[in-house]
mmCIF file of C-alpha atoms in Angstrom:
data_model
loop_
_atom_site.group_PDB
_atom_site.id
_atom_site.type_symbol
_atom_site.label_atom_id
_atom_site.label_comp_id
_atom_site.label_asym_id
_atom_site.label_seq_id
_atom_site.Cartn_x
_atom_site.Cartn_y
_atom_site.Cartn_z
ATOM 1 C CA MET A 866 -9.852 36.413 25.217
ATOM 2 C CA THR A 867 -7.507 36.933 28.152
ATOM 3 C CA THR A 868 -3.745 37.206 27.871
ATOM 4 C CA GLN A 869 -1.876 34.820 30.160
ATOM 5 C CA LYS A 870 0.580 36.623 32.418
ATOM 6 C CA PRO A 871 4.145 35.280 32.524
ATOM 7 C CA GLN A 872 4.958 33.114 35.526
ATOM 8 C CA TYR A 873 8.255 33.708 37.309
ATOM 9 C CA PRO A 874 9.814 31.301 39.839
ATOM 10 C CA LEU A 875 9.761 33.844 42.690
ATOM 11 C CA GLY A 876 6.678 35.718 41.571
ATOM 12 C CA LYS A 877 6.774 39.346 40.521
ATOM 13 C CA ILE A 878 9.915 41.012 41.918
ATOM 14 C CA GLU A 879 9.759 44.757 42.365
ATOM 15 C CA PRO A 880 13.015 46.524 41.458
ATOM 16 C CA ASN A 881 14.972 47.757 44.474
ATOM 17 C CA SER A 882 12.859 45.752 46.916
ATOM 18 C CA ALA A 883 14.270 43.430 49.569
ATOM 19 C CA LYS A 884 13.398 40.458 47.330
ATOM 20 C CA TYR A 885 15.202 42.126 44.430
ATOM 21 C CA PHE A 886 18.422 42.646 46.404
ATOM 22 C CA ALA A 887 18.224 39.096 47.794
ATOM 23 C CA SER A 888 17.828 37.760 44.247
ATOM 24 C CA CYS A 889 20.851 39.763 43.079
ATOM 25 C CA THR A 890 22.847 38.412 46.023
ATOM 26 C CA PHE A 891 22.051 34.835 45.029
ATOM 27 C CA GLY A 892 22.818 35.667 41.410
ATOM 28 C CA GLY A 893 26.255 36.848 42.534
ATOM 29 C CA ILE A 894 26.893 33.524 44.265
ATOM 30 C CA ILE A 895 26.130 31.426 41.187
ATOM 31 C CA ALA A 896 28.025 33.858 38.943
ATOM 32 C CA CYS A 897 31.261 33.969 40.955
ATOM 33 C CA GLY A 898 31.690 30.700 42.874
ATOM 34 C CA PRO A 899 31.522 28.236 39.944
ATOM 35 C CA THR A 900 33.390 30.480 37.475
ATOM 36 C CA HIS A 901 36.358 31.121 39.760
ATOM 37 C CA THR A 902 36.479 27.402 40.563
ATOM 38 C CA ALA A 903 36.477 26.534 36.842
ATOM 39 C CA VAL A 904 39.646 28.590 36.245
ATOM 40 C CA THR A 905 41.536 27.087 39.191
ATOM 41 C CA PRO A 906 44.159 25.534 36.835
ATOM 42 C CA LEU A 907 44.997 29.009 35.492
ATOM 43 C CA ASP A 908 44.940 30.542 38.960
ATOM 44 C CA LEU A 909 47.164 27.820 40.408
ATOM 45 C CA VAL A 910 49.904 28.340 37.835
ATOM 46 C CA LYS A 911 49.568 32.132 37.957
ATOM 47 C CA CYS A 912 50.018 32.208 41.745
ATOM 48 C CA ARG A 913 53.019 29.867 41.688
ATOM 49 C CA ARG A 914 54.733 31.833 38.919
ATOM 50 C CA GLN A 915 54.072 35.093 40.756
ATOM 51 C CA VAL A 916 55.783 33.768 43.869
ATOM 52 C CA ASP A 917 58.607 32.016 41.978
ATOM 53 C CA PRO A 918 59.022 33.058 38.304
ATOM 54 C CA LYS A 919 61.560 30.252 37.764
ATOM 55 C CA ILE A 920 59.310 27.418 38.921
ATOM 56 C CA TYR A 921 57.887 26.780 35.413
ATOM 57 C CA THR A 922 59.075 27.842 31.969
ATOM 58 C CA SER A 923 55.519 28.289 30.652
ATOM 59 C CA ASN A 924 51.919 27.622 31.551
ATOM 60 C CA LEU A 925 51.796 24.481 29.389
ATOM 61 C CA SER A 926 54.957 23.103 30.975
ATOM 62 C CA ALA A 927 53.443 23.850 34.375
ATOM 63 C CA TRP A 928 50.281 21.861 33.667
ATOM 64 C CA ARG A 929 52.299 18.990 32.181
ATOM 65 C CA SER A 930 54.514 18.915 35.273
ATOM 66 C CA ILE A 931 51.582 19.013 37.697
ATOM 67 C CA ILE A 932 49.593 16.347 35.841
ATOM 68 C CA SER A 933 52.611 14.035 35.587
ATOM 69 C CA LYS A 934 53.175 14.237 39.350
ATOM 70 C CA GLU A 935 49.664 14.583 40.743
ATOM 71 C CA GLY A 936 47.269 13.686 37.942
ATOM 72 C CA LEU A 937 44.442 15.860 36.602
ATOM 73 C CA ARG A 938 43.271 16.422 40.149
ATOM 74 C CA GLY A 939 46.475 18.324 40.854
ATOM 75 C CA VAL A 940 45.663 21.208 38.493
ATOM 76 C CA PHE A 941 42.490 21.896 40.505
ATOM 77 C CA PHE A 942 44.363 21.993 43.790
ATOM 78 C CA GLY A 943 42.844 24.644 46.067
ATOM 79 C CA TRP A 944 39.406 24.564 44.457
ATOM 80 C CA THR A 945 37.522 24.279 47.769
ATOM 81 C CA PRO A 946 38.606 27.585 49.358
ATOM 82 C CA THR A 947 38.249 29.131 45.909
ATOM 83 C CA PHE A 948 34.634 28.011 45.604
ATOM 84 C CA VAL A 949 33.642 28.989 49.141
ATOM 85 C CA GLY A 950 35.543 32.280 49.158
ATOM 86 C CA TYR A 951 34.359 33.556 45.802
ATOM 87 C CA SER A 952 30.779 32.468 46.447
ATOM 88 C CA PHE A 953 30.826 34.673 49.557
ATOM 89 C CA GLN A 954 32.531 37.435 47.616
ATOM 90 C CA GLY A 955 30.071 37.200 44.722
ATOM 91 C CA ALA A 956 27.150 37.495 47.115
ATOM 92 C CA GLY A 957 28.537 40.705 48.575
ATOM 93 C CA LYS A 958 29.870 42.109 45.318
ATOM 94 C CA TYR A 959 26.667 41.869 43.284
ATOM 95 C CA GLY A 960 24.115 42.180 46.084
ATOM 96 C CA PHE A 961 25.715 45.219 47.681
ATOM 97 C CA TYR A 962 26.450 46.768 44.282
ATOM 98 C CA GLU A 963 22.788 46.753 43.353
ATOM 99 C CA TYR A 964 21.899 48.161 46.776
ATOM 100 C CA PHE A 965 24.536 50.910 46.796
ATOM 101 C CA LYS A 966 23.766 51.827 43.179
ATOM 102 C CA TYR A 967 20.154 52.409 44.236
ATOM 103 C CA LEU A 968 21.154 54.177 47.473
ATOM 104 C CA TYR A 969 23.674 56.529 45.889
ATOM 105 C CA GLY A 970 22.060 57.051 42.508
ATOM 106 C CA ASP A 971 18.357 57.206 43.422
ATOM 107 C CA GLN A 972 18.220 58.180 47.084
ATOM 108 C CA LEU A 973 21.249 60.234 48.136
ATOM 109 C CA PHE A 974 22.602 61.782 44.931
ATOM 110 C CA PRO A 975 19.908 61.562 42.239
ATOM 111 C CA ASN A 976 21.607 64.171 40.053
ATOM 112 C CA ALA A 977 25.097 62.679 40.275
ATOM 113 C CA ASN A 978 27.016 61.522 37.208
ATOM 114 C CA ARG A 979 26.107 57.872 36.625
ATOM 115 C CA THR A 980 29.698 56.733 36.162
ATOM 116 C CA VAL A 981 30.560 58.245 39.554
ATOM 117 C CA VAL A 982 27.621 56.343 41.038
ATOM 118 C CA PHE A 983 28.850 53.081 39.471
ATOM 119 C CA LEU A 984 32.357 53.659 40.840
ATOM 120 C CA GLY A 985 31.154 54.521 44.330
ATOM 121 C CA ALA A 986 28.666 51.655 44.520
ATOM 122 C CA SER A 987 31.169 49.049 43.323
ATOM 123 C CA ALA A 988 33.894 50.290 45.700
ATOM 124 C CA SER A 989 31.497 50.134 48.657
ATOM 125 C CA ALA A 990 30.289 46.674 47.684
ATOM 126 C CA GLU A 991 33.789 45.264 47.285
ATOM 127 C CA PHE A 992 34.892 46.659 50.653
ATOM 128 C CA PHE A 993 32.413 44.368 52.401
ATOM 129 C CA ALA A 994 32.764 41.468 49.960
ATOM 130 C CA ASP A 995 36.508 41.237 50.632
ATOM 131 C CA ILE A 996 35.979 40.841 54.361
ATOM 132 C CA ALA A 997 34.123 37.615 53.548
ATOM 133 C CA LEU A 998 36.668 36.543 50.918
ATOM 134 C CA CYS A 999 39.915 37.215 52.795
ATOM 135 C CA PRO A 1000 40.139 34.070 55.008
ATOM 136 C CA MET A 1001 39.490 31.770 52.040
ATOM 137 C CA GLU A 1002 41.966 33.673 49.874
ATOM 138 C CA ALA A 1003 44.648 33.334 52.553
ATOM 139 C CA ILE A 1004 44.127 29.577 52.726
ATOM 140 C CA LYS A 1005 43.969 29.172 48.952
ATOM 141 C CA VAL A 1006 47.201 31.065 48.314
ATOM 142 C CA ARG A 1007 49.062 29.178 51.061
ATOM 143 C CA MET A 1008 47.890 25.872 49.639
ATOM 144 C CA GLN A 1009 48.731 26.721 46.040
ATOM 145 C CA THR A 1010 52.087 28.483 46.454
ATOM 146 C CA THR A 1011 53.921 26.272 48.958
ATOM 147 C CA LEU A 1012 55.683 23.062 47.909
ATOM 148 C CA PRO A 1013 55.124 20.700 49.587
ATOM 149 C CA PRO A 1014 51.649 22.145 50.194
ATOM 150 C CA PHE A 1015 50.989 24.042 53.419
ATOM 151 C CA ALA A 1016 47.703 22.138 53.623
ATOM 152 C CA HIS A 1017 45.754 19.715 51.466
ATOM 153 C CA THR A 1018 42.192 20.744 52.422
ATOM 154 C CA LEU A 1019 40.302 23.860 53.416
ATOM 155 C CA ARG A 1020 39.714 22.507 56.910
ATOM 156 C CA GLU A 1021 43.386 21.649 57.402
ATOM 157 C CA GLY A 1022 44.497 25.051 56.125
ATOM 158 C CA TRP A 1023 42.085 26.924 58.386
ATOM 159 C CA GLY A 1024 43.193 24.903 61.423
ATOM 160 C CA LYS A 1025 46.916 25.388 60.765
ATOM 161 C CA ILE A 1026 46.702 29.145 60.210
ATOM 162 C CA VAL A 1027 44.547 29.691 63.305
ATOM 163 C CA ALA A 1028 46.822 27.456 65.425
ATOM 164 C CA GLN A 1029 49.994 29.224 64.286
ATOM 165 C CA GLU A 1030 48.816 32.838 63.970
ATOM 166 C CA GLY A 1031 45.356 33.122 65.478
ATOM 167 C CA LEU A 1032 42.317 34.388 63.612
ATOM 168 C CA SER A 1033 44.276 37.488 62.611
ATOM 169 C CA GLY A 1034 46.402 35.255 60.382
ATOM 170 C CA LEU A 1035 43.378 34.782 58.134
ATOM 171 C CA TYR A 1036 43.182 38.549 57.611
ATOM 172 C CA LYS A 1037 46.809 39.552 57.237
ATOM 173 C CA GLY A 1038 46.290 39.997 53.508
ATOM 174 C CA LEU A 1039 43.130 42.133 53.844
ATOM 175 C CA TYR A 1040 44.703 45.517 53.020
ATOM 176 C CA PRO A 1041 46.488 44.213 49.903
ATOM 177 C CA LEU A 1042 43.272 42.394 48.985
ATOM 178 C CA TRP A 1043 41.356 45.671 49.185
ATOM 179 C CA ALA A 1044 44.126 47.298 47.128
ATOM 180 C CA ARG A 1045 43.679 44.610 44.470
ATOM 181 C CA GLN A 1046 39.949 44.016 44.513
ATOM 182 C CA ILE A 1047 38.450 47.485 45.008
ATOM 183 C CA PRO A 1048 40.116 49.024 41.900
ATOM 184 C CA TYR A 1049 39.382 45.758 40.087
ATOM 185 C CA THR A 1050 35.689 45.860 40.924
ATOM 186 C CA MET A 1051 35.368 49.588 40.242
ATOM 187 C CA THR A 1052 36.861 48.944 36.816
ATOM 188 C CA LYS A 1053 34.742 45.816 36.316
ATOM 189 C CA PHE A 1054 31.383 47.405 37.037
ATOM 190 C CA ALA A 1055 31.912 50.914 35.657
ATOM 191 C CA THR A 1056 33.562 49.635 32.457
ATOM 192 C CA PHE A 1057 30.844 47.036 32.039
ATOM 193 C CA GLU A 1058 28.028 49.569 32.467
ATOM 194 C CA GLU A 1059 29.616 52.030 30.038
ATOM 195 C CA THR A 1060 30.581 49.323 27.517
ATOM 196 C CA VAL A 1061 27.077 47.869 27.443
ATOM 197 C CA LYS A 1062 25.634 51.361 26.984
ATOM 198 C CA TYR A 1063 28.043 51.948 24.090
ATOM 199 C CA ILE A 1064 27.205 48.586 22.471
ATOM 200 C CA TYR A 1065 23.488 49.356 22.435
ATOM 201 C CA LYS A 1066 24.189 52.848 21.133
ATOM 202 C CA THR A 1067 26.303 51.346 18.336
ATOM 203 C CA LEU A 1068 23.591 48.798 17.499
ATOM 204 C CA GLY A 1069 21.215 51.726 17.051
ATOM 205 C CA LYS A 1070 18.170 50.371 18.885
ATOM 206 C CA PRO A 1071 17.095 50.614 22.531
ATOM 207 C CA LYS A 1072 17.941 47.736 24.838
ATOM 208 C CA GLU A 1073 14.271 46.812 25.308
ATOM 209 C CA SER A 1074 13.937 45.992 21.595
ATOM 210 C CA TYR A 1075 16.224 42.950 22.016
ATOM 211 C CA ASN A 1076 15.164 39.641 23.538
ATOM 212 C CA GLY A 1077 16.685 38.101 26.653
ATOM 213 C CA LEU A 1078 19.164 35.921 24.764
ATOM 214 C CA GLN A 1079 20.455 38.869 22.756
ATOM 215 C CA GLN A 1080 20.763 41.020 25.872
ATOM 216 C CA THR A 1081 22.768 38.379 27.722
ATOM 217 C CA GLY A 1082 25.042 38.117 24.670
ATOM 218 C CA VAL A 1083 25.738 41.825 25.029
ATOM 219 C CA SER A 1084 26.381 41.223 28.744
ATOM 220 C CA PHE A 1085 29.002 38.595 27.923
ATOM 221 C CA LEU A 1086 30.789 40.861 25.435
ATOM 222 C CA GLY A 1087 30.703 43.812 27.810
ATOM 223 C CA GLY A 1088 31.960 41.617 30.630
ATOM 224 C CA TYR A 1089 34.862 40.255 28.592
ATOM 225 C CA ILE A 1090 36.012 43.749 27.654
ATOM 226 C CA ALA A 1091 35.674 44.876 31.268
ATOM 227 C CA GLY A 1092 37.711 41.856 32.414
ATOM 228 C CA ILE A 1093 40.696 42.853 30.260
ATOM 229 C CA PHE A 1094 40.796 46.292 31.871
ATOM 230 C CA CYS A 1095 40.348 44.716 35.320
ATOM 231 C CA ALA A 1096 43.352 42.446 34.839
ATOM 232 C CA ILE A 1097 45.682 45.308 33.953
ATOM 233 C CA VAL A 1098 44.506 47.662 36.705
ATOM 234 C CA SER A 1099 44.666 45.138 39.542
ATOM 235 C CA HIS A 1100 47.619 42.947 38.559
ATOM 236 C CA PRO A 1101 50.425 44.543 40.636
ATOM 237 C CA ALA A 1102 48.316 44.240 43.791
ATOM 238 C CA ASP A 1103 47.426 40.645 42.839
ATOM 239 C CA VAL A 1104 51.131 39.765 42.680
ATOM 240 C CA MET A 1105 51.703 41.414 46.055
ATOM 241 C CA VAL A 1106 48.799 39.507 47.664
ATOM 242 C CA SER A 1107 50.301 36.215 46.475
ATOM 243 C CA LYS A 1108 53.749 37.215 47.729
ATOM 244 C CA LEU A 1109 52.484 38.405 51.105
ATOM 245 C CA ASN A 1110 50.482 35.269 51.816
ATOM 246 C CA ALA A 1111 53.399 33.042 50.798
ATOM 247 C CA ASP A 1112 56.403 35.031 52.073
ATOM 248 C CA ARG A 1113 55.453 37.275 54.998
ATOM 249 C CA LYS A 1114 57.649 36.704 58.020
ATOM 250 C CA ALA A 1115 56.228 36.188 61.517
ATOM 251 C CA GLY A 1116 55.657 39.507 63.274
ATOM 252 C CA GLU A 1117 56.455 41.535 60.163
ATOM 253 C CA GLY A 1118 54.248 44.572 59.511
ATOM 254 C CA ALA A 1119 52.326 44.793 56.254
ATOM 255 C CA MET A 1120 54.195 47.809 54.876
ATOM 256 C CA THR A 1121 57.557 46.390 55.949
ATOM 257 C CA ALA A 1122 56.755 43.163 54.131
ATOM 258 C CA VAL A 1123 55.586 45.042 51.023
ATOM 259 C CA SER A 1124 58.792 47.107 50.941
ATOM 260 C CA ARG A 1125 61.002 44.025 51.379
ATOM 261 C CA ILE A 1126 59.174 42.072 48.668
ATOM 262 C CA TYR A 1127 59.259 45.018 46.255
ATOM 263 C CA ARG A 1128 63.018 45.374 46.742
ATOM 264 C CA ASN A 1129 63.402 41.710 45.837
ATOM 265 C CA ILE A 1130 61.190 41.626 42.719
ATOM 266 C CA GLY A 1131 61.326 45.209 41.440
ATOM 267 C CA PHE A 1132 58.719 46.948 39.278
ATOM 268 C CA SER A 1133 58.903 44.353 36.511
ATOM 269 C CA GLY A 1134 58.174 41.610 39.031
ATOM 270 C CA LEU A 1135 54.785 43.162 39.723
ATOM 271 C CA TRP A 1136 53.723 42.171 36.204
ATOM 272 C CA ASN A 1137 54.654 38.469 36.361
ATOM 273 C CA GLY A 1138 51.809 36.349 35.001
ATOM 274 C CA LEU A 1139 49.859 39.226 33.389
ATOM 275 C CA PRO A 1140 49.086 37.540 30.007
ATOM 276 C CA VAL A 1141 47.514 34.498 31.627
ATOM 277 C CA ARG A 1142 45.588 36.754 34.006
ATOM 278 C CA ILE A 1143 44.182 38.757 31.096
ATOM 279 C CA VAL A 1144 42.872 35.546 29.507
ATOM 280 C CA MET A 1145 41.619 34.300 32.859
ATOM 281 C CA LEU A 1146 39.829 37.495 33.893
ATOM 282 C CA GLY A 1147 38.445 38.307 30.450
ATOM 283 C CA THR A 1148 36.833 34.880 30.245
ATOM 284 C CA LEU A 1149 35.885 34.878 33.919
ATOM 285 C CA THR A 1150 34.269 38.308 33.896
ATOM 286 C CA GLY A 1151 32.455 37.645 30.630
ATOM 287 C CA PHE A 1152 30.898 34.462 31.955
ATOM 288 C CA GLN A 1153 30.089 36.042 35.313
ATOM 289 C CA TRP A 1154 28.013 38.759 33.671
ATOM 290 C CA LEU A 1155 26.461 36.194 31.335
ATOM 291 C CA ILE A 1156 25.407 33.980 34.263
ATOM 292 C CA TYR A 1157 24.307 36.879 36.453
ATOM 293 C CA ASP A 1158 22.164 38.535 33.792
ATOM 294 C CA SER A 1159 20.787 35.198 32.578
ATOM 295 C CA PHE A 1160 19.628 34.559 36.144
ATOM 296 C CA LYS A 1161 17.981 37.987 36.219
ATOM 297 C CA VAL A 1162 16.203 37.225 32.931
ATOM 298 C CA PHE A 1163 15.076 33.888 34.397
ATOM 299 C CA LEU A 1164 13.495 35.805 37.283
ATOM 300 C CA GLY A 1165 11.844 38.275 34.941
ATOM 301 C CA LEU A 1166 14.217 41.125 35.794
ATOM 302 C CA PRO A 1167 15.968 43.430 33.320
ATOM 303 C CA THR A 1168 19.614 42.787 32.526
ATOM 304 C CA THR A 1169 22.271 45.105 33.908
ATOM 305 C CA GLY A 1170 23.354 48.290 32.140
ATOM 306 C CA GLY A 1171 22.364 49.854 28.852
ATOM 307 C CA HIS A 1172 20.405 52.800 30.232
#
């Protein structure tokens, strides 16, 4: 009697092969694009309150105000650049992370501390992912934080920024974006890897003894915990990115703009909108790891972390 071998949609995928990294890249797209788009209502209010703390008295009052004026569609304003931008970012973030984790941990520095490898791989991955994200982030923030809106569609926003400032206008927030996203992603991936390892250690059995559904449940929990830490670490830079894209004067240097904005809002202003961002990023990061690892299980690959 022969045992039937499991059939996977892409056939057998060898770890750390070109097909493996391509699969992880696609997994990053489906993990990040839809999830970031789903939390657009939270992101919209967060960005507007960061730029103008007096615009709404609370998140609920903000959604009521937007729905009364623009309907339900209004709370998803800016979803298109969000979806495109974070799909690109997810591709780079997860695909490059898996590649750099293999490069640093297995090829270049096989005896290095694993947490250091996670930090280095995630920082390298996010560096490239943000180059793809930055134009969409610039358009999204302009659309969401200006009233009346700077633009109503992705195409209109792209055209107006390029016409007024050239292609460089799409990248004027790149350095603050790196300052926000690289620490965020380092925290996200390293905390996730260590949290998942700790969860399995606490459960008392090796990861391989659990089925795919149970492993993805651990991924969600580890991702949610990682998301809380991410929100706190990256929030000041997130506020500054929103402020720079909405309130940077023509011809003003990045550091000059940062200094001027900081003088206006002070240290406490850098923490505007933190509670809603904790909820947003905890949920977001949890579901991203759930989707990403579920996709890996679907392909017959092991879930991330726990070793």
